[in-house]
Tab-separated table of N, CA and C in Angstrom:
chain	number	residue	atom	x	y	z
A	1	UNK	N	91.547	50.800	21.834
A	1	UNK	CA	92.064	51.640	20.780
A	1	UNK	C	91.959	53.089	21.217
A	2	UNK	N	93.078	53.544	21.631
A	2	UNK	CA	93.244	55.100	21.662
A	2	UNK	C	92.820	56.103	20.608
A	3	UNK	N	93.975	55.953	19.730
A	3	UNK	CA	93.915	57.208	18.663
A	3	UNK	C	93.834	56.558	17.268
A	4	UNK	N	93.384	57.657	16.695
A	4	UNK	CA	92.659	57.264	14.851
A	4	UNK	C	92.572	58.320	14.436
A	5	UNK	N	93.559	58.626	13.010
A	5	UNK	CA	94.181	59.828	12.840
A	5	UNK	C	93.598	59.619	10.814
A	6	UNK	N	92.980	60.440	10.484
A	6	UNK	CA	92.469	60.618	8.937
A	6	UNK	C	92.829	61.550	8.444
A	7	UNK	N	94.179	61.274	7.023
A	7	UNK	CA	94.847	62.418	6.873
A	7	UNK	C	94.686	61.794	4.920
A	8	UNK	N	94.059	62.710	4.530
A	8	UNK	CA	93.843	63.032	2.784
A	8	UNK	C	93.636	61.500	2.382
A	9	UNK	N	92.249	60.619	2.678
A	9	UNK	CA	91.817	59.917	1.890
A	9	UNK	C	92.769	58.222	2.834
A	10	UNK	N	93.473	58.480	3.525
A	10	UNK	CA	93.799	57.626	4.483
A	10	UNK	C	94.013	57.140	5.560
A	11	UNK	N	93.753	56.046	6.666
A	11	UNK	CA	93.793	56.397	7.477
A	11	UNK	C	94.996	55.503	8.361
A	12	UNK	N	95.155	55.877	9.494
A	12	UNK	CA	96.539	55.322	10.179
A	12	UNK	C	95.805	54.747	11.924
A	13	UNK	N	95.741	53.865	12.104
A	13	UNK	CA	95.089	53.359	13.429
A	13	UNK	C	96.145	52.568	14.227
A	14	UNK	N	96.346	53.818	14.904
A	14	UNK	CA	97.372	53.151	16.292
A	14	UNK	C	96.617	52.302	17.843
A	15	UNK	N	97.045	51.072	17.730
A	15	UNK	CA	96.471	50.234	18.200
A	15	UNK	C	97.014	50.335	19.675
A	16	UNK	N	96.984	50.716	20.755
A	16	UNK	CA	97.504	50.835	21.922
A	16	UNK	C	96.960	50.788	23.104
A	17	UNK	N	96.585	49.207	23.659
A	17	UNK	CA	96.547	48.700	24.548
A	17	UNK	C	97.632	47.835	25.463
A	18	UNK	N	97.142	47.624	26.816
A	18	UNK	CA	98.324	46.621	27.551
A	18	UNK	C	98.402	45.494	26.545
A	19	UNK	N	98.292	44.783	26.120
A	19	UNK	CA	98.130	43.747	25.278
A	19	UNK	C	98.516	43.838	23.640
A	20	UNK	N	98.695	44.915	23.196
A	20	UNK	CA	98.342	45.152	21.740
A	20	UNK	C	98.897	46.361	21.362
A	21	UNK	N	100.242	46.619	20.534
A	21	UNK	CA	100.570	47.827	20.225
A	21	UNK	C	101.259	47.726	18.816
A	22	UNK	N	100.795	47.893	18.079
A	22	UNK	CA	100.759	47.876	16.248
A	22	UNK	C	100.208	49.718	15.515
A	23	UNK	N	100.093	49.813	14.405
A	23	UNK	CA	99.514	50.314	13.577
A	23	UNK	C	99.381	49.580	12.393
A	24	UNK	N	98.332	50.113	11.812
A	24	UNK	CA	97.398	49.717	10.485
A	24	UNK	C	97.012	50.975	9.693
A	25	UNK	N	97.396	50.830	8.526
A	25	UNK	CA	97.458	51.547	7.484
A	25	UNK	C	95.904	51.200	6.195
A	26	UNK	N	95.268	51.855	5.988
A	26	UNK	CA	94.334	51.474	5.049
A	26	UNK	C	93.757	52.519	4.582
A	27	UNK	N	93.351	52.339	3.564
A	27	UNK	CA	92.910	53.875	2.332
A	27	UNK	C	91.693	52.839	1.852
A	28	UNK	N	90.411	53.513	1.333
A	28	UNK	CA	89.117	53.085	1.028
A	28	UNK	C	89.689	53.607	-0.465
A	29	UNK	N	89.447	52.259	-1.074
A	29	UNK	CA	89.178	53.039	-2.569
A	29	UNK	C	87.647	52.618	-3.267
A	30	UNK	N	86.892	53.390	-3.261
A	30	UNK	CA	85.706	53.558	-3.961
A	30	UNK	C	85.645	52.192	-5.396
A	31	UNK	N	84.535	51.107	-5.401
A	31	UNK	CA	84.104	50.385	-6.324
A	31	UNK	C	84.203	51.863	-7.857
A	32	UNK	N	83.368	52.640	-7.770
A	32	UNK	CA	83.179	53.652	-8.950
A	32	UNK	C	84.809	54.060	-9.207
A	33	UNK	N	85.479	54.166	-8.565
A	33	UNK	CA	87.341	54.677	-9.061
A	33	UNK	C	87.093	53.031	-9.539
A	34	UNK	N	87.183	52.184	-9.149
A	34	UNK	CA	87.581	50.951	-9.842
A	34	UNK	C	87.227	50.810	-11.168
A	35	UNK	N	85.839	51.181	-11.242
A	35	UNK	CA	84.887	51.063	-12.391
A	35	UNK	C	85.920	52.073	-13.453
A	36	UNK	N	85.990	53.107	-12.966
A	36	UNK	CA	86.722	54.362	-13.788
A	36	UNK	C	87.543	54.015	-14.631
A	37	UNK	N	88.646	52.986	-13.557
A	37	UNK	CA	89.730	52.915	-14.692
A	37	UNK	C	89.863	51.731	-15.131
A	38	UNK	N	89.113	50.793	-14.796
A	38	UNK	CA	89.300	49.450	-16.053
A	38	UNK	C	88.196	50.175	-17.317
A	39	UNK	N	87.610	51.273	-17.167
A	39	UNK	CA	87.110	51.687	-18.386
A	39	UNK	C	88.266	52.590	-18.798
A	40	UNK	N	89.154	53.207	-18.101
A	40	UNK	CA	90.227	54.011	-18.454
A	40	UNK	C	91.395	53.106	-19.421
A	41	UNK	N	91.406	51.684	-18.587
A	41	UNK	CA	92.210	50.829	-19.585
A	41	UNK	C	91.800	49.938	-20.669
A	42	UNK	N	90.302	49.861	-20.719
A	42	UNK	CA	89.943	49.759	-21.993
A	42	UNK	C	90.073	50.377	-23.067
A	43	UNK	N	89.890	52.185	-22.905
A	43	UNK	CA	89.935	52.823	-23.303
A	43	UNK	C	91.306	53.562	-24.182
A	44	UNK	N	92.368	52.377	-23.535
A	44	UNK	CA	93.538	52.858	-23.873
A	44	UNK	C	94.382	52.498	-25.488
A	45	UNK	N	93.026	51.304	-25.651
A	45	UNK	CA	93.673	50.900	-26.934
A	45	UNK	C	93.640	51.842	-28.162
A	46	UNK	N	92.512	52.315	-28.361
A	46	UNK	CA	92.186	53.534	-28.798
A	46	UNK	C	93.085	54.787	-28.720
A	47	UNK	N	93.787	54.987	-27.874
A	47	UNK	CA	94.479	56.465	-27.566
A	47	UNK	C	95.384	56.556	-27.933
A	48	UNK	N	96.147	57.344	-29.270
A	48	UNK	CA	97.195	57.606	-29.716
A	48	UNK	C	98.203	58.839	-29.284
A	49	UNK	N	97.754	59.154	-27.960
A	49	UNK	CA	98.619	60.738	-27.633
A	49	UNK	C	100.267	59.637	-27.298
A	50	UNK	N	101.299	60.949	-27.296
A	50	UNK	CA	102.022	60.209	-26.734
A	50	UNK	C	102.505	60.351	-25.435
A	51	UNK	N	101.861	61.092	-24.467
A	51	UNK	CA	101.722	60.633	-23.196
A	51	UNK	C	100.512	60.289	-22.640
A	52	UNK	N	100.511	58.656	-21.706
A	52	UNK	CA	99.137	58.400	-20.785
A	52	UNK	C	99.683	57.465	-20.099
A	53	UNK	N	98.513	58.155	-18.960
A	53	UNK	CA	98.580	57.463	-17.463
A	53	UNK	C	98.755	56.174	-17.776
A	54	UNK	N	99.790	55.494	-17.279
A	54	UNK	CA	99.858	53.606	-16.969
A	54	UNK	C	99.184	53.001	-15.733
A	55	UNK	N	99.335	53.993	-14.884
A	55	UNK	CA	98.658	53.675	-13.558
A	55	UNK	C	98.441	54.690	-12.826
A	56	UNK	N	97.200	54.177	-11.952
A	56	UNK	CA	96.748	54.966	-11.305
A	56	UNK	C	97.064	54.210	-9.396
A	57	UNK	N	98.021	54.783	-8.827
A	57	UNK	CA	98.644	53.915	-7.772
A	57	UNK	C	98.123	54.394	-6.499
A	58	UNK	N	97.446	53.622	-5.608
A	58	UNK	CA	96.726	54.738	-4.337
A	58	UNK	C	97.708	54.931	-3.434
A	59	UNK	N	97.411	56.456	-2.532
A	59	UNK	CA	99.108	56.196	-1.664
A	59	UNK	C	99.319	55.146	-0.800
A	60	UNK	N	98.169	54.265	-0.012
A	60	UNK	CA	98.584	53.407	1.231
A	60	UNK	C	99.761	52.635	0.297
A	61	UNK	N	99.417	52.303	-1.129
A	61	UNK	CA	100.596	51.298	-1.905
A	61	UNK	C	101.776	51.821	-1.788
A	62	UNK	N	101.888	53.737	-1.939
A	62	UNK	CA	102.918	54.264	-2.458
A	62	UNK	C	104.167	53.960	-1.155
A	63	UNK	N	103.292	54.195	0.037
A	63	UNK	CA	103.659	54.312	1.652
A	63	UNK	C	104.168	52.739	1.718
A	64	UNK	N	103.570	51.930	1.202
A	64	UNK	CA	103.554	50.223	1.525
A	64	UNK	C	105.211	50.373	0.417
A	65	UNK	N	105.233	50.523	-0.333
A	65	UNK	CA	106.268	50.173	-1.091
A	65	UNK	C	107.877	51.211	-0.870
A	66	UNK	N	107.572	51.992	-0.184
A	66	UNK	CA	108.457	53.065	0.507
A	66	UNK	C	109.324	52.388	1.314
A	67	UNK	N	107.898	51.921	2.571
A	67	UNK	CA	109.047	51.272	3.430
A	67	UNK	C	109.610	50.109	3.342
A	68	UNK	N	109.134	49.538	1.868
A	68	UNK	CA	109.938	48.366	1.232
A	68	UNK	C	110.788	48.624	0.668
A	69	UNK	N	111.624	49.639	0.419
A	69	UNK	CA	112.507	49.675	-0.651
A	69	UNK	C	112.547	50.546	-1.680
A	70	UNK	N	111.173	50.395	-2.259
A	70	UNK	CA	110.773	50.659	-3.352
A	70	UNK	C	110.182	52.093	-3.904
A	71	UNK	N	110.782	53.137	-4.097
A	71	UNK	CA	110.514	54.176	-4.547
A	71	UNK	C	109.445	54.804	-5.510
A	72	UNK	N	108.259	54.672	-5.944
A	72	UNK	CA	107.692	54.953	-7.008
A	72	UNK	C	108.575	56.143	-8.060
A	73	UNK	N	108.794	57.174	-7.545
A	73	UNK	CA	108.938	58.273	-7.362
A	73	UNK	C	110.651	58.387	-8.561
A	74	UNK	N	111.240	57.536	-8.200
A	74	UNK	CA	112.498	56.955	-8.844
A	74	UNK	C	112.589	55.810	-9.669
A	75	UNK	N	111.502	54.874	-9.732
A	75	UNK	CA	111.688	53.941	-11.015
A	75	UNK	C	110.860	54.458	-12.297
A	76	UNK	N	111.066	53.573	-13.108
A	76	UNK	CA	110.073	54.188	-14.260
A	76	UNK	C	109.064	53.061	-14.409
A	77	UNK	N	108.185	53.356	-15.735
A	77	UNK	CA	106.861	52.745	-15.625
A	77	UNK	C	106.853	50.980	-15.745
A	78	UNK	N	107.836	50.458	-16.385
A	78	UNK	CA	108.452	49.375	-16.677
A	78	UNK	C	108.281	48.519	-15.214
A	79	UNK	N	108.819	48.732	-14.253
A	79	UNK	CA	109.502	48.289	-12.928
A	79	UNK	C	107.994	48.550	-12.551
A	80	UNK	N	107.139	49.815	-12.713
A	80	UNK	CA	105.698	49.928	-11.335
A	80	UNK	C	104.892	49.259	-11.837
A	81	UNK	N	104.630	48.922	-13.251
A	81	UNK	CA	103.381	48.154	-13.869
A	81	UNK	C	103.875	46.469	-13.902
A	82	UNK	N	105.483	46.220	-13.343
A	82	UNK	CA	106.180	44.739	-13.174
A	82	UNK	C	105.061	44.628	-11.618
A	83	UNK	N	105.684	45.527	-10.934
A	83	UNK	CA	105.134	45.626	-9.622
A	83	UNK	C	103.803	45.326	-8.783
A	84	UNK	N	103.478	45.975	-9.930
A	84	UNK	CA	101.526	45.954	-9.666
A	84	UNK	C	101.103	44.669	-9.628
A	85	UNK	N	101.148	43.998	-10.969
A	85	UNK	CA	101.038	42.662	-11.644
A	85	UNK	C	101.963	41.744	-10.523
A	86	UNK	N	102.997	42.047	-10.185
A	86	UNK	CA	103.243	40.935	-9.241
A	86	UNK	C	102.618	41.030	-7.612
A	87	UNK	N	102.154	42.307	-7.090
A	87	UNK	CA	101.516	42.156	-6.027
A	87	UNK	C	99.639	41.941	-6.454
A	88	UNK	N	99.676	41.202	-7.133
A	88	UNK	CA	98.091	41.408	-8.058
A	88	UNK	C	97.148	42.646	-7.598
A	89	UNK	N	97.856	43.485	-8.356
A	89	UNK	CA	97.365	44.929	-7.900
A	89	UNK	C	96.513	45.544	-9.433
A	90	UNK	N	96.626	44.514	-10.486
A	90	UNK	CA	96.318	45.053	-11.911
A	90	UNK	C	95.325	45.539	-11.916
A	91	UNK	N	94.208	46.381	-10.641
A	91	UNK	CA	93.082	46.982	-11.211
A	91	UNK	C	93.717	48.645	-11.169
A	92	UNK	N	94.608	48.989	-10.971
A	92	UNK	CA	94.982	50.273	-10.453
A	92	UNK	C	96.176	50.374	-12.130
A	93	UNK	N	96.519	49.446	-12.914
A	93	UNK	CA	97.158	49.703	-14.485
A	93	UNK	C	95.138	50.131	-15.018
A	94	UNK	N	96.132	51.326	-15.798
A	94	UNK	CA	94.830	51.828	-16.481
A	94	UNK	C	95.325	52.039	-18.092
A	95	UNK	N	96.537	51.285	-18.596
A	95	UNK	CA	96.568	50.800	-20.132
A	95	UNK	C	97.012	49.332	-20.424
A	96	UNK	N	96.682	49.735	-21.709
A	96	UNK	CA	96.647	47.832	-21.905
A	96	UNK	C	97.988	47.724	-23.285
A	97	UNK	N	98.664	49.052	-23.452
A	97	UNK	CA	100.202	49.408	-24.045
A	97	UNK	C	100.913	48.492	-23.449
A	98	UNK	N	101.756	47.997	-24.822
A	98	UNK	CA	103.198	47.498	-23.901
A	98	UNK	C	104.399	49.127	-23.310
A	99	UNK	N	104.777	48.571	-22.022
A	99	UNK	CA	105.020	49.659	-21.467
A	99	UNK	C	106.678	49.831	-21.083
């Protein structure tokens, strides 16, 4: 393994040997952020504003779903909280609203 590059909370590991030439993408997300927001989506039943966070999405997903197709950035909350739930990603939905 040559190079290993840590840029805002993620990291990118270019794998480059005679034998072996890939990259790997992975972001650490902290147990306590986890903790945060299934108390964030407990918390949601309670909350009558009329705007709140639906999710809280980490970027390696945002990057993972980019070069799938999939825009965060351009769908609405409907399509990212379909999304989540189908890549069983539901710890990163932080309401429990129909959305």
């Amino acid at each position: 393994m040559d190079k290993a590059k840590l840029l805002s909370g993620t990291s990118d590991l270019v794998i480059n040997s005679p034998d072996d030439i890939g990259i790997t993408f992975n972001q650490h997300i902290p147990d306590a952020h986890l903790a945060a927001l299934r108390s964030e989506r407990m918390a949601s039943k309670d909350n009558r504003k009329d705007y709140q966070r639906v999710a809280s999405v980490p970027t390696e997903v945002v990057h993972k779903w980019k070069r799938e197709g999939f825009d965060i950035f351009k769908e609405d909350a409907k399509a990212i909280i379909a999304r989540l739930q189908k890549e069983d990603l539901t710890a990163f939905i932080t309401t429990n609203k129909q959305v």
